Amino acid sequence: MANPPIKPIPVVMEPSGYLTKMLKSSQGTDYVPPTDAAAPTSESHTRFYLYKFDESSPNGQKIPLINSKSYYTIGKDPQTNDIVVADELVSANHAVLQFRSKNSEITAYIIDLDSTNGTFIKDHELPPNRYVEVLHKDVLRFGDPESQTEFVFIRD
């Protein structure tokens, strides 16, 4: 008596994105950079900075944005964010400052990660989950348009 032929199990060899998603969720956020992400480096002609102004640093704290990273996470959770904003109205993982390649130049964008209380540029609330270009001297606030903690974006 012959055994029936064994049919092979079909295998899909395309990337599922599962490993990337698991890596990001283990780091505290599901954010995945876009395909045109670009990291400013020390060799870049343009330098990018955030200046943080709050009660503890009324003259501003300079945050250089050159670290071979294409994005910086922003939120109140110090375990999962590059830039921590200690404010009760700021979400744990609030927003991302993303650098992208645009016409062979590096351009900065901010994306609100569907935060509870919003992200603001010059007192205008940004739509959630959409990239908005950040311009030189733009004032960014997280959680409250009248927050005492503000960031000024500098493109030098």
Tab-separated table of C-alpha atoms in Angstrom:
chain	number	residue	atom	x	y	z
A	1	MET	CA	0.000	0.000	0.000
A	2	ALA	CA	1.568	3.290	-1.172
A	3	ASN	CA	1.498	6.477	0.863
A	4	PRO	CA	-0.236	9.432	-0.771
A	5	PRO	CA	2.180	12.087	-2.110
A	6	ILE	CA	3.104	14.805	0.370
A	7	LYS	CA	2.191	18.284	-0.793
A	8	PRO	CA	4.790	20.987	0.034
A	9	ILE	CA	3.728	23.832	2.291
A	10	PRO	CA	3.729	27.137	0.365
A	11	VAL	CA	6.297	29.599	1.691
A	12	VAL	CA	6.063	33.353	1.181
A	13	MET	CA	9.552	34.829	0.900
A	14	GLU	CA	8.566	38.496	1.029
A	15	PRO	CA	9.407	40.650	4.087
A	16	SER	CA	6.425	40.900	6.410
A	17	GLY	CA	7.702	43.817	8.458
A	18	TYR	CA	7.068	41.818	11.630
A	19	LEU	CA	10.661	42.026	12.906
A	20	THR	CA	10.807	45.794	12.359
A	21	LYS	CA	7.507	46.234	14.150
A	22	MET	CA	8.644	44.068	17.073
A	23	LEU	CA	11.932	45.969	17.332
A	24	LYS	CA	10.118	49.302	17.397
A	25	SER	CA	7.544	48.118	19.937
A	26	SER	CA	10.319	46.799	22.184
A	27	GLN	CA	11.820	50.293	22.064
A	28	GLY	CA	8.512	51.822	23.145
A	29	THR	CA	7.062	53.112	19.895
A	30	ASP	CA	5.576	51.656	16.726
A	31	TYR	CA	7.088	54.464	14.653
A	32	VAL	CA	8.828	53.339	11.472
A	33	PRO	CA	10.799	55.974	9.505
A	34	PRO	CA	9.780	56.701	5.900
A	35	THR	CA	11.804	55.376	2.978
A	36	ASP	CA	13.297	58.822	2.291
A	37	ALA	CA	14.666	59.181	5.846
A	38	ALA	CA	18.065	60.874	5.990
A	39	ALA	CA	20.386	61.415	8.926
A	40	PRO	CA	22.241	64.712	9.335
A	41	THR	CA	25.906	64.044	10.013
A	42	SER	CA	28.883	66.134	11.041
A	43	GLU	CA	29.842	66.267	7.344
A	44	SER	CA	26.483	67.823	6.410
A	45	HIS	CA	26.621	71.417	5.237
A	46	THR	CA	23.543	72.257	7.293
A	47	ARG	CA	23.407	71.927	11.072
A	48	PHE	CA	20.185	71.418	13.003
A	49	TYR	CA	19.465	72.304	16.627
A	50	LEU	CA	16.573	72.515	19.027
A	51	TYR	CA	16.718	75.071	21.795
A	52	LYS	CA	14.608	74.084	24.792
A	53	PHE	CA	13.216	76.921	26.891
A	54	ASP	CA	11.500	76.200	30.209
A	55	GLU	CA	11.605	77.214	33.877
A	56	SER	CA	14.878	75.358	34.470
A	57	SER	CA	16.583	76.798	31.374
A	58	PRO	CA	15.130	80.269	30.644
A	59	ASN	CA	18.134	81.120	28.415
A	60	GLY	CA	17.674	77.946	26.401
A	61	GLN	CA	19.283	74.534	26.372
A	62	LYS	CA	20.954	73.714	23.050
A	63	ILE	CA	20.169	70.238	21.699
A	64	PRO	CA	22.332	69.361	18.658
A	65	LEU	CA	20.509	67.107	16.196
A	66	ILE	CA	23.547	65.451	14.654
A	67	ASN	CA	23.959	61.916	15.857
A	68	SER	CA	23.657	59.818	12.689
A	69	LYS	CA	19.962	59.405	13.494
A	70	SER	CA	17.247	60.160	10.988
A	71	TYR	CA	14.679	60.807	13.719
A	72	TYR	CA	14.276	61.832	17.348
A	73	THR	CA	11.359	60.684	19.477
A	74	ILE	CA	9.700	63.211	21.774
A	75	GLY	CA	7.556	62.452	24.825
A	76	LYS	CA	7.469	62.280	28.593
A	77	ASP	CA	8.741	58.703	28.957
A	78	PRO	CA	12.523	58.869	29.501
A	79	GLN	CA	12.865	55.149	28.718
A	80	THR	CA	11.593	55.465	25.149
A	81	ASN	CA	12.313	59.017	24.006
A	82	ASP	CA	15.357	60.892	22.778
A	83	ILE	CA	13.934	64.251	23.888
A	84	VAL	CA	11.995	64.165	27.155
A	85	VAL	CA	9.310	66.733	27.974
A	86	ALA	CA	8.297	66.446	31.625
A	87	ASP	CA	4.738	67.747	31.394
A	88	GLU	CA	1.516	65.994	32.414
A	89	LEU	CA	-0.156	67.028	29.135
A	90	VAL	CA	2.553	65.374	27.022
A	91	SER	CA	1.940	61.776	25.957
A	92	ALA	CA	4.448	59.029	26.749
A	93	ASN	CA	5.365	58.843	23.029
A	94	HIS	CA	4.104	62.156	21.707
A	95	ALA	CA	5.818	63.085	18.431
A	96	VAL	CA	8.809	62.447	16.191
A	97	LEU	CA	11.176	64.940	14.602
A	98	GLN	CA	12.059	63.233	11.316
A	99	PHE	CA	14.761	64.209	8.826
A	100	ARG	CA	14.037	63.400	5.195
A	101	SER	CA	15.830	63.832	1.903
A	102	LYS	CA	14.076	66.432	-0.256
A	103	ASN	CA	15.650	67.551	-3.537
A	104	SER	CA	19.036	66.223	-2.353
A	105	GLU	CA	18.822	68.319	0.841
A	106	ILE	CA	17.976	67.208	4.355
A	107	THR	CA	14.702	68.696	5.574
A	108	ALA	CA	13.123	68.405	9.033
A	109	TYR	CA	9.540	67.316	9.623
A	110	ILE	CA	7.478	66.743	12.737
A	111	ILE	CA	4.774	64.112	13.067
A	112	ASP	CA	2.317	63.930	15.949
A	113	LEU	CA	1.909	60.290	16.992
A	114	ASP	CA	-1.837	60.705	17.612
A	115	SER	CA	-1.086	62.201	21.020
A	116	THR	CA	-3.858	62.999	23.465
A	117	ASN	CA	-3.274	66.771	23.616
A	118	GLY	CA	-1.613	67.577	20.294
A	119	THR	CA	1.563	69.078	18.868
A	120	PHE	CA	1.787	72.757	17.955
A	121	ILE	CA	3.892	74.901	15.615
A	122	LYS	CA	3.446	78.622	16.279
A	123	ASP	CA	0.203	77.920	18.209
A	124	HIS	CA	-1.302	75.947	15.285
A	125	GLU	CA	-2.245	72.370	16.123
A	126	LEU	CA	-0.847	69.788	13.738
A	127	PRO	CA	-2.988	67.012	12.298
A	128	PRO	CA	-2.134	63.632	13.838
A	129	ASN	CA	-0.039	61.120	11.899
A	130	ARG	CA	0.947	63.580	9.130
A	131	TYR	CA	4.363	65.018	8.431
A	132	VAL	CA	4.624	68.801	8.621
A	133	GLU	CA	7.808	70.579	7.545
A	134	VAL	CA	9.622	72.418	10.334
A	135	LEU	CA	11.159	75.706	9.265
A	136	HIS	CA	14.016	77.754	10.707
A	137	LYS	CA	12.950	79.464	13.982
A	138	ASP	CA	9.657	77.559	14.236
A	139	VAL	CA	8.418	77.299	17.828
A	140	LEU	CA	7.263	73.801	18.822
A	141	ARG	CA	5.086	72.973	21.821
A	142	PHE	CA	3.763	69.640	22.960
A	143	GLY	CA	0.499	69.002	24.820
A	144	ASP	CA	-0.589	72.631	25.208
A	145	PRO	CA	-0.216	75.628	22.850
A	146	GLU	CA	0.471	77.811	25.906
A	147	SER	CA	2.958	75.433	27.515
A	148	GLN	CA	5.831	76.981	29.450
A	149	THR	CA	8.154	74.484	27.733
A	150	GLU	CA	8.890	75.385	24.136
A	151	PHE	CA	11.436	74.348	21.557
A	152	VAL	CA	12.845	76.570	18.837
A	153	PHE	CA	14.100	74.780	15.728
A	154	ILE	CA	17.303	76.224	14.247
A	155	ARG	CA	18.689	75.357	10.831
A	156	ASP	CA	22.208	76.716	10.626
